[in-house]
Amino acid sequence: MDEISGIVEQIVYFNEYNNYTVFDLNKDGLMEVVTGVFPQITEGENITVYGNFTEHKIYGRQFNALKYKINIPANTQALKKYLSSGLFKGIGPANAENLVNYFGTNVLDIIKNHPEQLTKVPKIGEKTAQKIAQTFIDQEQMREVIMFMQNYGISTSFALKIYRRYQGTAIAVVSQNPYRLIEDIDGIGFKTADKIALALGIEENSSFRVRAGVNYILSTISQRGDMYSTQDDLISAASSILNVDDDIVADALKFLCKTGKIILCQINEENVYYLPDLYTAEKESAKLLFNIYKNNSHFIEKDLINNLIKEYEALFNIKFHESQSKAVYASIGSGLSVITGGPGTGKTTIIKCILYIFEKLGKKTLLCAPTGRASKRLSSSCGIEAKTIHRLLEYTFSSDDKMIFLRNQDNPLEGGCIIVDEASMIDIKLLYYLLKAMNVKMQLILVGDADQLPSVAPGNILKDIIASDIASTSKLDKIFRQSERSMIVYNAHNINMGTMPVIDNKSDDFFFMDAPAPDRAVQKVLELCTNRLTVYKNYDPIYDIQVISHVKRGVTGVENLNKQLQHALNPPSKDKAEKNVLSYTLRQGDKVMQIKNNYSAIWTNILTAQTGMGVFNGDIGVIQSINTENKLITVLFEQERIVHYAFEDADQLMLSYAITTHKSQGSEFNAAIILMCEGYGQFLSRNLLYTAVTRAKDTVVLVGSKRIIQMMVNNNNSVERRTALAERIRYENNI
């Protein structure tokens, strides 16, 4: 790491939102351009910066500062410039001149330790002296905190958050218990706090450390989809990861339970531990689901429903299969119902018929789905507006910048029924928020494919509700005429039943390319995206084709695939600005995905000029521009919504020429290229392949090895999630 020292000559650019700064540093008469995060740095300050020299394509040589320290101004001229910079309340150019002339190079010591002496200077009264002293103390405290945090690898931006949270007590708080940062500072997790703690000399078996570590491990378990951990597994994992004895972990568990940080309960006579929010969501959701099932009476004359079904068939010139008619009837007459089935089994047709009947009966129906892409597709299919669940619940932000829903038990939704599509993607917390917002007479109809992967977040909602036996469940397995010619649909059902898909390349929509060697498979993918599929059906490689891999790393993982596809489809150019983010580069024209929910992001619809808030995990778009001067990235999502990102938020975006199967959930692409190469054994399951294949609308190309396809089809041992929603519903029903 290089270091340079000098005087801040001129502030070229300062972003008040994130403190990103560009300034000219005078190093013994030589000017260097310095960039980095600097809180309220001022012209005239003597500063040492640590970092690396870089070469910017437009602005040339720059010094990228990773940390810094302020040096005391060495002469009266520098002191005058420093004091008159506007940093100190009550000091302008005239007062700065007078102060330095009166106190000389001791002026900063006087301000800090003897502020009452400032009144000796003409035109500086007692109140002004107090303002000057307080400003100096505040700035000094902030810089001390930043420099202290820099010693432990904390970036300036995070150090600023820490200072704003704790003010002058920041160093004392962090020194005593750095694990407080996990709860108090957004973006700081256990690993960062633990690194600081161990560097400060806090013992491995410290109660602060073990309690924070146990909570972290339980959070990690929930991130893989589990609702809870068993006692034995949690103690074993914690003692191993934290390198402490089991009894120390057990003591930490007792304390965390006593203080409500985690919840201990019994599932099937075994002690298990929940995070409090997950425990509440699962327990209360079970009660609310049971109440919907028990309390809603929706008896409608069978003849009336049958007549309306026949009316719908005549109007749209279709004929329902018996299983479809039964699904419509069961959903119309039940408080809680589930419609599940694979592609081509008529789920959307059934939804449209239900909407038609409810309209005839004068019942208002609300349509929603977990993601923006799924809700948009539902709107297009049904001809009426469908919203994301977040939009339906009218999300907004509280005074402390936390997301809340305006629709809740005190302000319930209006209507007689809610239909939720792609219900397999709902996690337990989102389900809980939705159930709380339903009025007491509402029906709930969940539509989805129970054989697809469950939600990324904790829970296995669709399977658990079906397993509880309280929902009127319609399982559709017949492929109807409009889908019979589709080999995609046929093979999806083959895979789901454990049968090898037909890969003889005789159809016009399902293909296999033999490329067992990973390097060869990648080359085939590049050929398909740049030439073969674009010629075959005139597909746009950005908007129509999606490459899907089951793994992130390795030659055929999404990380390498994205680099290869970016180079092939959007190579570097002097006309395309770039932004380096972590281990990848974002470039104008790149296909990108939002990888975390950002509820406060402002978007503008370029078609309607409507504005709104919220960009969600899984949304796919294309970078329209990268403005290196204003530090902004502009992305067009779904060819409709424009969103601007500050450079420091660029890590919310990742290249998405290739995405994982989990990230593809809820999406539909004209063409899907699916890698079938060697990977981690536990990931190569039947439902993973089934989910990937069902993402394609018109064309599927499997690239890789027949052996891997057969292995995935044979492996129906998908990892079962630890959930207890079904058991809790049964308990409510006294089953």
XYZ file of C-alpha atoms in Angstrom:
735
model
C 0.000 0.000 0.000
C 1.395 3.414 -1.022
C 1.187 6.589 1.060
C 1.484 10.258 0.174
C 1.263 13.387 2.343
C 0.487 16.959 1.493
C -1.927 19.872 1.716
C -5.504 19.637 0.428
C -5.336 22.286 -2.264
C -8.835 22.115 -3.796
C -11.976 20.029 -3.290
C -12.977 19.047 -6.840
C -16.039 16.967 -5.959
C -17.897 16.026 -2.756
C -20.981 13.807 -2.494
C -22.925 14.690 0.661
C -24.828 11.401 0.521
C -21.838 9.077 0.809
C -18.867 11.422 1.456
C -17.142 10.344 -1.759
C -14.546 13.047 -2.455
C -12.143 14.042 -5.186
C -9.476 16.593 -4.313
C -6.106 17.939 -5.425
C -3.294 17.176 -2.980
C -0.263 19.473 -3.024
C 2.744 17.269 -2.346
C 5.732 19.600 -2.202
C 4.476 21.503 -5.231
C 3.405 18.382 -7.169
C -0.369 17.993 -7.576
C -1.913 14.553 -7.162
C -5.614 13.772 -7.711
C -6.955 11.795 -4.718
C -10.276 9.941 -4.584
C -11.973 8.170 -1.698
C -14.452 8.506 1.174
C -13.557 11.488 3.376
C -15.957 13.032 5.910
C -15.852 16.824 5.726
C -12.269 17.149 4.603
C -11.315 20.785 4.061
C -8.952 22.787 1.922
C -5.771 23.629 3.781
C -5.649 20.416 5.806
C -2.383 18.524 6.018
C -3.240 14.914 5.267
C -1.593 11.540 4.715
C -3.472 9.106 2.496
C -2.864 5.374 2.108
C -3.876 3.435 -0.973
C -2.873 2.797 -4.583
C -2.274 4.746 -7.766
C -4.679 3.932 -10.603
C -5.013 5.056 -14.210
C -8.504 6.361 -15.083
C -9.458 6.111 -18.762
C -10.769 9.682 -18.810
C -9.150 11.500 -15.885
C -5.729 9.872 -15.966
C -3.536 9.220 -12.925
C -5.388 9.129 -9.588
C -4.625 7.988 -6.065
C -7.376 5.749 -4.672
C -7.264 6.306 -0.895
C -8.379 3.432 1.334
C -7.588 5.162 4.642
C -6.081 8.430 5.853
C -4.974 10.522 8.813
C -5.040 14.263 9.426
C -1.763 15.961 10.270
C -1.648 19.146 12.312
C -1.097 22.145 9.985
C 2.565 23.037 10.218
C 2.579 26.794 9.526
C 0.440 29.877 9.993
C -0.569 30.090 6.333
C -1.916 26.532 6.371
C -3.682 27.199 9.686
C -5.442 30.271 8.285
C -6.667 28.330 5.249
C -7.751 25.436 7.454
C -9.693 27.585 9.932
C -11.384 29.663 7.213
C -12.477 26.612 5.191
C -16.052 26.734 6.526
C -15.569 23.722 8.746
C -15.727 25.741 11.980
C -18.930 27.546 12.892
C -18.198 31.184 13.650
C -14.850 31.370 11.825
C -14.667 33.172 8.521
C -11.567 34.480 6.732
C -11.324 37.560 8.993
C -11.646 35.615 12.262
C -9.190 32.990 10.997
C -6.675 35.720 10.250
C -7.155 37.294 13.690
C -6.975 33.964 15.567
C -3.740 32.854 13.912
C -2.203 36.295 14.283
C -3.064 36.290 18.005
C -2.222 32.686 18.990
C 0.176 31.674 16.233
C 0.755 27.950 15.734
C -0.781 27.255 19.182
C -4.250 28.199 17.935
C -5.571 24.615 17.640
C -4.409 23.777 21.170
C -6.206 26.888 22.452
C -9.425 25.937 20.628
C -9.325 22.414 22.026
C -8.140 22.954 25.607
C -8.663 26.628 26.442
C -11.593 27.873 24.349
C -12.371 30.621 26.870
C -9.215 32.427 25.697
C -10.698 32.845 22.217
C -12.720 35.794 23.507
C -9.456 37.785 23.710
C -9.575 38.038 19.937
C -11.645 40.957 18.604
C -15.190 40.158 17.380
C -15.242 36.696 19.010
C -17.742 36.522 21.863
C -18.448 33.755 24.356
C -21.130 32.026 22.222
C -18.926 32.091 19.126
C -16.016 30.696 21.127
C -18.215 27.819 22.353
C -19.389 27.049 18.806
C -15.813 26.973 17.530
C -14.674 24.701 20.347
C -17.609 22.296 19.989
C -17.113 22.002 16.227
C -13.435 21.259 16.748
C -14.225 18.578 19.351
C -16.865 16.974 17.106
C -14.504 16.857 14.135
C -11.646 15.508 16.200
C -13.852 12.785 17.690
C -15.086 11.765 14.259
C -11.564 11.546 12.879
C -10.332 9.614 15.900
C -13.136 7.105 15.385
C -12.365 6.779 11.677
C -8.651 6.277 12.252
C -9.327 3.822 15.089
C -11.631 1.780 12.861
C -9.188 1.884 9.965
C -6.690 0.025 12.145
C -9.102 -2.912 12.146
C -9.952 -2.921 8.452
C -13.210 -0.961 8.756
C -13.822 1.268 5.742
C -14.353 4.979 6.161
C -18.002 4.706 5.135
C -18.691 2.117 7.860
C -16.614 4.092 10.357
C -18.862 7.086 9.645
C -21.963 4.975 10.362
C -20.398 3.855 13.630
C -19.572 7.420 14.641
C -23.075 8.681 13.809
C -24.571 5.884 15.916
C -22.388 6.253 19.007
C -20.873 9.742 18.631
C -18.088 10.418 21.143
C -18.514 7.044 22.863
C -17.828 5.064 19.671
C -14.294 3.931 20.500
C -15.242 2.978 24.076
C -18.314 1.029 22.916
C -16.453 -0.868 20.213
C -13.467 -1.570 22.472
C -15.706 -3.026 25.172
C -18.043 -5.056 22.948
C -17.538 -4.865 19.170
C -20.352 -7.402 18.717
C -22.825 -4.595 19.340
C -22.039 -3.466 15.805
C -23.908 -6.488 14.415
C -27.256 -5.251 15.731
C -26.607 -1.514 15.584
C -24.865 -0.985 12.226
C -26.505 -2.164 9.009
C -24.007 -4.079 6.892
C -21.660 -5.205 9.662
C -21.939 -8.897 10.443
C -20.375 -11.318 12.851
C -17.201 -11.945 10.847
C -16.297 -8.237 10.754
C -17.107 -7.725 14.423
C -15.188 -10.874 15.352
C -12.131 -9.696 13.444
C -12.154 -6.438 15.414
C -12.748 -8.233 18.711
C -9.900 -10.692 18.304
C -7.571 -7.891 17.204
C -8.526 -5.976 20.357
C -7.543 -8.985 22.449
C -11.028 -10.175 23.401
C -10.828 -13.848 24.387
C -12.298 -16.555 22.151
C -14.508 -17.770 24.995
C -15.781 -14.275 25.875
C -19.516 -14.357 26.590
C -19.987 -11.419 24.185
C -18.301 -13.399 21.406
C -20.015 -16.732 21.980
C -23.491 -15.184 22.225
C -22.974 -13.189 19.050
C -21.495 -16.254 17.331
C -24.428 -18.491 18.231
C -26.854 -15.901 16.892
C -24.799 -15.620 13.709
C -24.767 -19.390 13.178
C -28.532 -19.583 13.676
C -28.923 -16.759 11.139
C -26.697 -18.641 8.694
C -28.853 -21.734 9.124
C -31.973 -19.693 8.318
C -30.305 -18.282 5.204
C -30.205 -21.775 3.697
C -33.979 -22.020 4.167
C -34.380 -23.740 7.538
C -36.755 -22.286 10.105
C -34.893 -23.679 13.112
C -31.904 -25.706 14.287
C -31.872 -28.661 16.623
C -30.032 -28.192 19.897
C -27.362 -30.795 19.099
C -26.647 -29.359 15.650
C -26.477 -25.777 16.903
C -24.130 -26.578 19.787
C -21.926 -28.725 17.556
C -21.685 -26.065 14.839
C -21.062 -23.224 17.307
C -18.375 -25.020 19.291
C -16.574 -25.962 16.060
C -16.772 -22.569 14.355
C -16.070 -20.527 17.492
C -13.465 -22.967 18.822
C -15.003 -23.178 22.307
C -16.307 -25.993 24.497
C -19.892 -27.255 24.249
C -20.764 -26.143 27.783
C -19.790 -22.544 26.968
C -22.153 -22.638 23.974
C -24.879 -24.154 26.156
C -24.487 -21.287 28.657
C -24.745 -18.778 25.797
C -27.922 -20.483 24.588
C -29.492 -20.201 28.040
C -28.686 -16.481 28.186
C -29.973 -15.819 24.657
C -33.224 -17.629 25.420
C -33.639 -15.780 28.704
C -33.190 -12.402 27.003
C -35.434 -13.280 24.048
C -32.678 -13.179 21.439
C -33.560 -16.714 20.355
C -36.576 -18.918 21.063
C -36.426 -22.438 22.499
C -39.346 -24.770 21.827
C -40.012 -28.422 21.100
C -40.758 -30.010 17.732
C -41.586 -33.710 17.851
C -40.302 -33.815 21.437
C -36.908 -32.408 20.429
C -35.435 -29.086 21.618
C -35.041 -26.655 18.712
C -34.043 -22.990 18.430
C -35.601 -20.237 16.316
C -34.766 -16.641 15.585
C -37.605 -14.641 17.190
C -39.011 -13.163 13.980
C -39.146 -16.569 12.274
C -40.757 -18.187 15.301
C -43.453 -15.529 15.443
C -44.083 -15.685 11.685
C -44.469 -19.470 11.660
C -46.566 -19.717 14.818
C -48.923 -16.860 13.933
C -49.207 -17.920 10.282
C -50.414 -21.337 11.418
C -53.155 -19.693 13.504
C -54.195 -17.349 10.725
C -54.270 -20.096 8.093
C -56.378 -22.283 10.342
C -58.795 -19.386 10.964
C -59.170 -18.840 7.206
C -59.934 -22.526 6.793
C -62.288 -22.748 9.804
C -64.149 -19.445 9.956
C -64.864 -18.691 6.305
C -68.107 -20.139 5.028
C -68.291 -19.870 1.255
C -71.079 -22.249 0.378
C -72.360 -21.670 -3.135
C -74.894 -23.866 -4.883
C -73.046 -26.515 -6.853
C -75.382 -26.092 -9.798
C -74.661 -22.364 -9.919
C -70.886 -22.958 -10.078
C -71.288 -25.691 -12.689
C -73.478 -23.440 -14.831
C -70.928 -20.615 -14.602
C -68.140 -23.029 -15.570
C -70.144 -24.106 -18.639
C -70.824 -20.461 -19.449
C -67.091 -19.743 -19.318
C -66.323 -22.779 -21.532
C -68.835 -21.642 -24.141
C -67.618 -18.061 -24.065
C -63.978 -19.025 -24.665
C -64.613 -22.156 -26.722
C -62.795 -24.544 -24.397
C -63.664 -27.762 -22.594
C -62.377 -28.366 -19.093
C -61.048 -31.718 -18.018
C -62.786 -33.133 -14.954
C -59.729 -32.339 -12.815
C -59.873 -28.687 -13.879
C -63.589 -28.363 -13.142
C -63.043 -29.894 -9.709
C -60.187 -27.428 -9.050
C -62.414 -24.469 -9.940
C -65.269 -25.762 -7.813
C -63.032 -26.528 -4.807
C -61.389 -23.098 -4.935
C -64.669 -21.209 -5.277
C -66.218 -22.960 -2.294
C -63.280 -23.088 0.140
C -61.775 -20.556 2.481
C -58.267 -21.900 1.891
C -57.339 -23.743 -1.295
C -54.234 -24.791 -3.210
C -53.915 -25.453 -6.950
C -50.642 -27.161 -7.797
C -49.338 -28.640 -11.016
C -46.538 -28.552 -13.538
C -46.334 -26.684 -16.846
C -49.160 -27.234 -19.331
C -51.646 -28.461 -16.730
C -53.918 -25.436 -17.019
C -53.242 -23.456 -13.810
C -53.584 -20.082 -15.550
C -56.799 -21.167 -17.312
C -58.257 -22.125 -13.943
C -57.297 -18.762 -12.446
C -59.049 -16.967 -15.315
C -62.193 -19.052 -14.832
C -62.207 -18.357 -11.071
C -61.877 -14.634 -11.778
C -64.796 -14.852 -14.221
C -67.045 -16.638 -11.717
C -66.181 -14.336 -8.827
C -66.931 -11.338 -11.032
C -70.342 -12.852 -11.852
C -70.932 -13.382 -8.129
C -69.967 -9.786 -7.343
C -66.857 -10.726 -5.360
C -63.750 -8.547 -5.694
C -60.601 -10.590 -6.281
C -57.015 -9.445 -5.768
C -54.210 -10.968 -7.850
C -50.602 -11.040 -6.661
C -47.288 -12.890 -6.911
C -44.006 -12.804 -4.952
C -41.906 -11.174 -7.712
C -42.323 -8.390 -10.222
C -41.713 -10.699 -13.172
C -44.291 -13.210 -11.961
C -46.907 -10.515 -11.308
C -46.299 -8.972 -14.721
C -46.758 -12.342 -16.414
C -49.931 -12.953 -14.393
C -51.330 -9.563 -15.422
C -50.633 -10.325 -19.076
C -52.264 -13.774 -18.879
C -55.385 -12.740 -16.972
C -55.998 -9.294 -18.436
C -56.310 -7.549 -15.066
C -53.748 -5.960 -12.803
C -51.662 -8.244 -10.636
C -49.291 -6.761 -8.057
C -46.302 -7.991 -6.169
C -47.222 -8.942 -2.614
C -45.155 -5.992 -1.387
C -47.104 -3.557 -3.564
C -50.403 -5.138 -2.594
C -49.533 -4.603 1.073
C -48.456 -0.996 0.320
C -44.941 -1.076 1.692
C -43.315 2.129 2.894
C -40.691 3.219 5.431
C -40.847 4.206 9.084
C -39.079 7.177 10.641
C -36.073 4.960 11.448
C -35.862 3.863 7.785
C -37.293 0.381 8.312
C -39.737 -1.122 5.826
C -43.319 -1.416 7.028
C -46.633 -2.362 5.402
C -49.571 0.015 5.501
C -51.939 -2.898 4.970
C -52.091 -4.948 8.165
C -54.511 -6.188 10.807
C -55.498 -2.596 11.607
C -55.910 -1.603 7.963
C -56.880 -4.806 6.123
C -57.153 -5.328 2.402
C -60.524 -4.815 0.753
C -62.032 -7.625 -1.285
C -63.415 -11.123 -1.082
C -60.493 -13.244 -2.292
C -56.742 -13.167 -2.832
C -55.150 -15.357 -5.500
C -51.377 -15.786 -5.151
C -49.493 -17.194 -8.124
C -45.997 -18.771 -7.941
C -46.784 -19.563 -4.302
C -43.784 -21.906 -3.973
C -41.616 -18.769 -3.859
C -43.299 -17.262 -0.784
C -41.205 -17.326 2.379
C -42.642 -17.513 5.885
C -42.290 -13.820 6.764
C -43.943 -12.615 3.570
C -46.764 -15.114 4.112
C -47.244 -13.784 7.654
C -47.485 -10.176 6.461
C -50.018 -11.181 3.804
C -52.175 -13.188 6.217
C -52.215 -10.335 8.746
C -53.532 -7.978 6.088
C -56.472 -10.190 5.040
C -59.917 -9.209 6.260
C -61.834 -11.833 8.218
C -64.100 -12.875 5.327
C -61.411 -13.242 2.650
C -60.664 -16.441 0.774
C -57.080 -17.386 -0.039
C -56.159 -19.353 -3.179
C -52.511 -20.384 -3.571
C -51.378 -21.410 -7.049
C -47.988 -22.897 -7.817
C -45.838 -25.902 -8.499
C -45.004 -27.783 -5.314
C -42.304 -29.758 -7.146
C -40.193 -26.683 -7.861
C -37.523 -25.356 -5.549
C -38.868 -23.621 -2.430
C -38.298 -19.965 -1.618
C -34.761 -18.641 -1.233
C -35.695 -17.264 2.208
C -36.768 -19.528 5.117
C -39.813 -21.762 4.839
C -41.411 -24.301 2.507
C -44.853 -22.760 2.403
C -46.674 -24.547 -0.401
C -45.567 -28.044 0.607
C -46.281 -27.375 4.298
C -49.806 -26.098 3.667
C -50.552 -29.099 1.444
C -49.118 -31.436 4.102
C -51.279 -29.849 6.823
C -54.420 -31.238 5.115
C -56.532 -28.170 5.904
C -56.431 -26.686 2.403
C -58.677 -27.862 -0.378
C -55.871 -29.077 -2.631
C -56.182 -29.704 -6.369
C -53.211 -31.525 -7.883
C -53.114 -31.214 -11.673
C -51.090 -33.731 -13.667
C -52.778 -33.923 -17.073
C -51.109 -32.091 -19.953
C -53.696 -30.371 -22.144
C -53.913 -30.065 -25.890
C -52.278 -26.652 -26.218
C -49.140 -28.076 -24.545
C -49.076 -31.593 -25.970
C -46.791 -30.610 -28.826
C -44.286 -29.018 -26.455
C -41.342 -31.291 -25.718
C -40.409 -28.835 -22.939
C -43.639 -29.634 -21.119
C -43.376 -33.349 -21.907
C -39.791 -33.588 -20.666
C -40.495 -31.504 -17.579
C -43.098 -34.046 -16.541
C -40.734 -36.893 -17.390
C -38.078 -35.393 -15.136
C -40.595 -34.834 -12.354
C -41.658 -38.484 -12.509
C -38.041 -39.712 -12.461
C -37.897 -40.591 -16.157
C -35.040 -39.610 -18.434
C -36.080 -36.747 -20.766
C -36.175 -37.385 -24.507
C -32.998 -35.833 -25.895
C -32.910 -37.161 -29.447
C -32.956 -33.610 -30.914
C -35.953 -34.464 -33.133
C -38.215 -31.776 -31.642
C -38.054 -28.076 -32.417
C -37.921 -26.862 -28.817
C -35.822 -29.272 -26.695
C -32.188 -30.037 -27.534
C -29.120 -31.682 -26.050
C -25.509 -30.808 -26.914
C -22.936 -33.352 -25.796
C -20.034 -31.553 -24.116
C -18.899 -33.474 -21.034
C -15.653 -31.483 -20.702
C -16.349 -28.175 -18.886
C -14.223 -26.057 -21.252
C -16.028 -27.540 -24.243
C -19.401 -26.903 -22.598
C -18.558 -23.229 -22.115
C -17.518 -22.972 -25.757
C -20.870 -24.489 -26.815
C -22.721 -21.947 -24.680
C -20.849 -19.094 -26.335
C -21.671 -20.457 -29.787
C -25.358 -20.757 -28.895
C -25.577 -17.204 -27.556
C -23.585 -15.475 -30.271
C -24.714 -17.388 -33.315
C -26.769 -20.582 -33.307
C -29.855 -19.511 -31.311
C -29.852 -16.004 -32.754
C -30.046 -17.541 -36.221
C -32.428 -20.375 -35.267
C -35.237 -18.183 -33.947
C -33.848 -14.679 -34.249
C -33.393 -14.523 -30.464
C -31.857 -11.429 -28.923
C -28.928 -12.764 -26.836
C -29.582 -10.214 -24.075
C -33.371 -10.167 -23.796
C -34.412 -13.632 -25.033
C -31.679 -16.071 -23.987
C -30.855 -17.024 -20.412
C -27.948 -19.258 -19.440
C -28.626 -21.252 -16.254
C -26.070 -23.134 -14.172
C -26.683 -25.087 -10.992
C -23.475 -23.810 -9.357
C -21.723 -20.473 -8.830
C -18.073 -21.458 -9.081
C -15.936 -23.557 -11.355
C -15.503 -23.515 -15.117
C -19.244 -23.932 -15.744
C -20.343 -21.867 -12.741
C -22.133 -18.550 -13.225
C -19.114 -16.474 -12.207
C -16.911 -17.752 -15.037
C -19.804 -17.970 -17.503
C -20.662 -14.323 -16.927
C -17.104 -13.216 -17.616
C -16.971 -15.281 -20.809
C -20.406 -14.153 -22.009
C -19.712 -10.517 -21.165
C -16.562 -10.627 -23.289
C -18.436 -12.282 -26.163
C -21.648 -10.226 -26.083
C -20.485 -6.879 -24.683
C -16.712 -6.544 -25.088
C -14.729 -3.540 -23.796
C -14.858 -0.398 -25.889
C -13.616 3.151 -25.506
C -17.256 4.211 -25.974
C -18.492 2.121 -23.015
C -17.834 3.323 -19.483
C -17.078 0.733 -16.795
C -17.194 0.311 -13.023
C -15.180 -2.317 -11.167
C -17.233 -4.043 -8.458
C -15.700 -6.675 -6.198
C -14.429 -9.422 -8.536
C -16.237 -8.314 -11.689
C -16.637 -5.316 -13.989
C -19.923 -3.651 -14.888
C -20.030 -2.148 -18.365
C -22.541 -0.084 -20.280
C -24.766 -2.544 -22.160
C -24.339 -5.360 -19.638
C -27.204 -7.615 -18.603
C -27.481 -7.379 -14.808
C -29.586 -8.651 -11.934
C -30.570 -6.978 -8.677
C -29.368 -9.346 -5.941
C -30.996 -7.855 -2.837
C -34.324 -6.209 -2.132
C -33.997 -2.430 -2.253
C -37.354 -1.063 -1.193
C -36.275 2.592 -1.274
C -34.892 2.638 -4.839
C -36.795 5.141 -6.997
C -37.834 4.041 -10.471
C -39.473 5.767 -13.436
C -41.513 3.910 -16.037
C -40.288 5.138 -19.430
C -43.570 4.117 -21.085
C -46.019 5.813 -18.702
C -43.785 8.329 -16.820
C -45.140 6.774 -13.610
C -42.731 6.705 -10.668
C -42.509 4.287 -7.771
C -40.223 2.631 -5.257
C -38.629 -0.766 -5.004
C -36.249 -2.980 -6.961
C -36.264 -6.603 -5.894
C -33.928 -9.545 -5.659
C -34.026 -11.280 -9.052
C -35.083 -8.300 -11.197
C -33.147 -8.340 -14.500
C -32.176 -5.293 -16.523
C -29.585 -3.755 -18.833
C -27.103 -0.996 -17.956
C -27.965 2.065 -20.028
C -25.123 4.286 -18.872
C -22.293 4.632 -16.356
C -21.557 8.242 -15.449
C -18.069 8.334 -13.952
C -18.310 12.047 -13.173
C -21.545 11.858 -11.173
C -20.784 8.306 -9.978
C -24.111 6.933 -11.220
C -25.148 3.716 -12.958
C -28.455 3.760 -14.834
C -30.266 0.455 -15.371
C -33.388 -0.267 -17.424
C -35.353 -3.145 -15.855
C -37.743 -5.242 -17.939
C -37.461 -2.641 -20.731
C -39.720 -0.352 -18.665
C -38.307 0.957 -15.381
C -35.260 3.193 -15.087
C -33.301 3.074 -11.809
C -30.199 5.099 -10.881
C -27.512 3.613 -8.606
C -24.789 5.528 -6.788
C -21.408 3.856 -7.265
C -21.335 2.683 -3.640
C -24.545 0.714 -4.295
C -23.131 -1.018 -7.378
C -22.625 -4.232 -5.403
C -26.422 -4.651 -5.499
C -25.960 -5.554 -9.161
C -24.324 -8.620 -10.659
C -23.830 -9.759 -14.222
C -26.729 -11.976 -15.282
C -25.882 -13.388 -18.694
C -25.750 -16.557 -16.588
C -27.688 -17.089 -13.352
C -28.162 -19.930 -10.892
C -31.257 -22.104 -10.958
C -32.329 -20.628 -7.615
C -32.099 -17.105 -9.048
C -34.208 -18.153 -12.062
C -37.239 -19.030 -9.908
C -40.427 -17.251 -10.918
C -38.971 -16.228 -14.275
C -39.848 -17.199 -17.817
C -37.379 -16.896 -20.687
C -37.882 -17.463 -24.390
C -34.813 -19.703 -24.449
C -32.904 -21.373 -21.612
C -29.428 -22.876 -21.973
C -28.862 -25.197 -19.012
C -25.408 -26.458 -18.036
C -25.339 -30.146 -17.135
C -21.726 -30.621 -16.142
C -19.926 -31.991 -13.109
C -20.808 -30.147 -9.909
C -21.355 -30.538 -6.224
C -23.236 -33.767 -5.622
C -25.765 -32.426 -3.143
C -26.930 -29.826 -5.664
C -27.556 -32.258 -8.502
C -31.152 -33.096 -7.630
C -34.267 -33.773 -9.677
C -36.195 -30.693 -8.565
C -33.222 -28.486 -9.485
C -33.277 -29.773 -13.071
C -37.076 -29.630 -13.170
C -37.068 -25.986 -12.022
C -34.464 -25.000 -14.636
C -36.286 -26.695 -17.527
C -39.632 -25.121 -16.602
C -38.118 -21.614 -16.873
C -38.129 -21.858 -20.686
C -41.080 -20.762 -22.783
C -39.999 -21.761 -26.302
C -36.577 -23.436 -26.327
C -34.431 -25.525 -23.981
C -30.855 -26.544 -24.705
C -29.111 -28.877 -22.258
C -25.332 -28.606 -22.611
C -23.045 -31.133 -20.980
C -23.204 -34.807 -20.077
C -25.989 -37.395 -20.380
C -24.567 -38.987 -17.250
C -25.246 -35.826 -15.233
C -28.787 -35.585 -16.620
C -29.449 -39.181 -15.587
C -27.873 -38.579 -12.174
C -30.122 -35.584 -11.510
C -33.249 -37.383 -12.700
C -32.458 -40.313 -10.400
C -31.684 -38.135 -7.377
C -34.968 -37.268 -5.707
C -33.252 -36.732 -2.358
C -33.469 -32.958 -2.287
C -32.396 -31.437 1.002
C -35.455 -31.257 3.254
C -35.933 -27.979 5.062
C -36.530 -27.859 8.775
C -39.948 -26.270 9.065
C -42.880 -26.818 11.402
C -45.733 -24.923 9.748
C -47.645 -28.120 8.933
C -47.247 -29.417 12.501
C -48.382 -26.102 13.976
C -51.468 -26.048 11.737
C -52.285 -29.611 12.792
C -51.891 -28.541 16.423
C -54.399 -25.734 15.847
C -56.714 -28.337 14.328
C -55.998 -30.794 17.178
C -55.019 -33.438 14.655
